[in-house]
PDB file of C-alpha atoms in Angstrom:
ATOM      1  CA  UNK Q   1     100.253 105.157  75.630  1.00 80.00           C
ATOM      2  CA  UNK Q   2     101.751 103.997  72.360  1.00 83.00           C
ATOM      3  CA  UNK Q   3     104.168 101.642  74.090  1.00 86.00           C
ATOM      4  CA  UNK Q   4     101.262 100.036  75.978  1.00 84.00           C
ATOM      5  CA  UNK Q   5      99.390  99.764  72.695  1.00 85.00           C
ATOM      6  CA  UNK Q   6     102.318  98.019  70.996  1.00 88.00           C
ATOM      7  CA  UNK Q   7     102.729  95.609  73.929  1.00 88.00           C
ATOM      8  CA  UNK Q   8      99.005  94.762  73.857  1.00 84.00           C
ATOM      9  CA  UNK Q   9      99.110  94.073  70.121  1.00 87.00           C
ATOM     10  CA  UNK Q  10     102.251  91.935  70.385  1.00 91.00           C
ATOM     11  CA  UNK Q  11     100.816  89.946  73.299  1.00 86.00           C
ATOM     12  CA  UNK Q  12      97.675  89.239  71.342  1.00 84.00           C
ATOM     13  CA  UNK Q  13      99.619  88.184  68.273  1.00 90.00           C
ATOM     14  CA  UNK Q  14     101.973  85.977  70.317  1.00 91.00           C
ATOM     15  CA  UNK Q  15      99.065  84.308  72.124  1.00 86.00           C
ATOM     16  CA  UNK Q  16      97.759  83.187  68.772  1.00 88.00           C
ATOM     17  CA  UNK Q  17     101.118  81.868  67.514  1.00 93.00           C
ATOM     18  CA  UNK Q  18     103.125  78.753  68.098  1.00 95.00           C
ATOM     19  CA  UNK Q  19     106.713  79.152  69.274  1.00 95.00           C
ATOM     20  CA  UNK Q  20     107.702  77.353  66.068  1.00 96.00           C
ATOM     21  CA  UNK Q  21     106.210  80.148  63.942  1.00 96.00           C
ATOM     22  CA  UNK Q  22     108.779  82.019  61.846  1.00 95.00           C
ATOM     23  CA  UNK Q  23     107.941  85.363  63.433  1.00 96.00           C
ATOM     24  CA  UNK Q  24     107.546  84.242  67.066  1.00 97.00           C
ATOM     25  CA  UNK Q  25     111.141  84.937  68.166  1.00 97.00           C
ATOM     26  CA  UNK Q  26     111.231  88.313  66.427  1.00 97.00           C
ATOM     27  CA  UNK Q  27     107.951  89.455  67.959  1.00 96.00           C
ATOM     28  CA  UNK Q  28     109.075  88.210  71.383  1.00 96.00           C
ATOM     29  CA  UNK Q  29     112.317  90.173  71.074  1.00 97.00           C
ATOM     30  CA  UNK Q  30     110.485  93.341  70.065  1.00 96.00           C
ATOM     31  CA  UNK Q  31     108.083  92.897  73.002  1.00 96.00           C
ATOM     32  CA  UNK Q  32     110.931  92.430  75.480  1.00 96.00           C
ATOM     33  CA  UNK Q  33     112.826  95.442  74.113  1.00 96.00           C
ATOM     34  CA  UNK Q  34     109.679  97.562  74.218  1.00 94.00           C
ATOM     35  CA  UNK Q  35     108.862  96.621  77.811  1.00 94.00           C
ATOM     36  CA  UNK Q  36     112.437  97.109  78.987  1.00 96.00           C
ATOM     37  CA  UNK Q  37     112.542 100.564  77.400  1.00 94.00           C
ATOM     38  CA  UNK Q  38     109.182 101.480  78.881  1.00 93.00           C
ATOM     39  CA  UNK Q  39     110.169 100.361  82.390  1.00 94.00           C
ATOM     40  CA  UNK Q  40     113.425 102.302  82.190  1.00 96.00           C
ATOM     41  CA  UNK Q  41     111.535 105.424  81.037  1.00 94.00           C
ATOM     42  CA  UNK Q  42     109.014 105.126  83.849  1.00 93.00           C
ATOM     43  CA  UNK Q  43     111.660 104.562  86.498  1.00 95.00           C
ATOM     44  CA  UNK Q  44     113.912 107.417  85.329  1.00 96.00           C
ATOM     45  CA  UNK Q  45     111.407 109.982  84.120  1.00 95.00           C
ATOM     46  CA  UNK Q  46     107.852 109.357  85.333  1.00 91.00           C
ATOM     47  CA  UNK Q  47     108.288 107.972  88.858  1.00 93.00           C
ATOM     48  CA  UNK Q  48     110.446 110.883  90.067  1.00 95.00           C
ATOM     49  CA  UNK Q  49     107.807 113.325  88.744  1.00 95.00           C
ATOM     50  CA  UNK Q  50     105.038 111.393  90.487  1.00 93.00           C
ATOM     51  CA  UNK Q  51     107.020 111.390  93.756  1.00 92.00           C
ATOM     52  CA  UNK Q  52     107.443 115.142  93.468  1.00 95.00           C
ATOM     53  CA  UNK Q  53     103.799 115.776  92.679  1.00 95.00           C
ATOM     54  CA  UNK Q  54     102.098 113.578  95.233  1.00 96.00           C
ATOM     55  CA  UNK Q  55     102.251 113.507  99.000  1.00 96.00           C
ATOM     56  CA  UNK Q  56     103.389 110.449 100.918  1.00 95.00           C
ATOM     57  CA  UNK Q  57      99.762 109.727 101.847  1.00 97.00           C
ATOM     58  CA  UNK Q  58      98.656 109.966  98.217  1.00 96.00           C
ATOM     59  CA  UNK Q  59     101.442 107.571  97.171  1.00 95.00           C
ATOM     60  CA  UNK Q  60     100.427 105.123  99.897  1.00 96.00           C
ATOM     61  CA  UNK Q  61      96.786 105.309  98.801  1.00 96.00           C
ATOM     62  CA  UNK Q  62      97.794 104.774  95.193  1.00 94.00           C
ATOM     63  CA  UNK Q  63      99.923 101.752  96.172  1.00 94.00           C
ATOM     64  CA  UNK Q  64      97.042 100.279  98.173  1.00 96.00           C
ATOM     65  CA  UNK Q  65      94.691 100.745  95.214  1.00 96.00           C
ATOM     66  CA  UNK Q  66      97.153  99.044  92.872  1.00 93.00           C
ATOM     67  CA  UNK Q  67      97.429  96.087  95.230  1.00 95.00           C
ATOM     68  CA  UNK Q  68      93.636  95.742  95.191  1.00 94.00           C
ATOM     69  CA  UNK Q  69      93.439  96.000  91.391  1.00 91.00           C
ATOM     70  CA  UNK Q  70      96.210  93.419  90.967  1.00 91.00           C
ATOM     71  CA  UNK Q  71      93.884  90.806  92.479  1.00 91.00           C
ATOM     72  CA  UNK Q  72      91.607  91.014  89.443  1.00 86.00           C
ATOM     73  CA  UNK Q  73      94.144  91.987  86.781  1.00 84.00           C
ATOM     74  CA  UNK Q  74      94.792  89.580  83.920  1.00 81.00           C
ATOM     75  CA  UNK Q  75      97.797  87.278  84.467  1.00 80.00           C
ATOM     76  CA  UNK Q  76      97.805  85.524  81.097  1.00 77.00           C
ATOM     77  CA  UNK Q  77      97.300  86.566  77.478  1.00 70.00           C
ATOM     78  CA  UNK Q  78      94.513  83.971  77.397  1.00 71.00           C
ATOM     79  CA  UNK Q  79      92.581  85.863  80.091  1.00 76.00           C
ATOM     80  CA  UNK Q  80      89.473  87.406  78.535  1.00 78.00           C
ATOM     81  CA  UNK Q  81      90.301  90.820  80.034  1.00 77.00           C
ATOM     82  CA  UNK Q  82      93.771  90.734  78.511  1.00 74.00           C
ATOM     83  CA  UNK Q  83      92.364  89.739  75.160  1.00 74.00           C
ATOM     84  CA  UNK Q  84      89.770  92.519  75.316  1.00 76.00           C
ATOM     85  CA  UNK Q  85      92.544  95.033  76.081  1.00 74.00           C
ATOM     86  CA  UNK Q  86      94.575  93.731  73.155  1.00 70.00           C
ATOM     87  CA  UNK Q  87      91.592  93.765  70.779  1.00 72.00           C
ATOM     88  CA  UNK Q  88      90.751  97.289  71.843  1.00 75.00           C
ATOM     89  CA  UNK Q  89      94.367  98.272  71.147  1.00 69.00           C
ATOM     90  CA  UNK Q  90      94.237  96.746  67.669  1.00 69.00           C
ATOM     91  CA  UNK Q  91      90.998  98.502  66.765  1.00 73.00           C
ATOM     92  CA  UNK Q  92      91.958 101.860  68.287  1.00 64.00           C
TER      93      UNK Q  92
END
């Protein structure tokens, strides 16, 4: 949860900055490191637990649901849904 929160905040901040800003590169580096760590943690720790806890059918249903949700998920920090998520993270 906290790693998602940090990523949301950094994405919001970066969307409001110019690449020439003094802090842009540092914030981008922190975001990349955070996401890489989070992905590694999910792949090594969480996904194996999910595979153990759910049946093949449940996993297929979950995958199908994720494919459907992806159609309406934000794809850019400028997307209003992405900005709402980031604002919610900042005010949480």
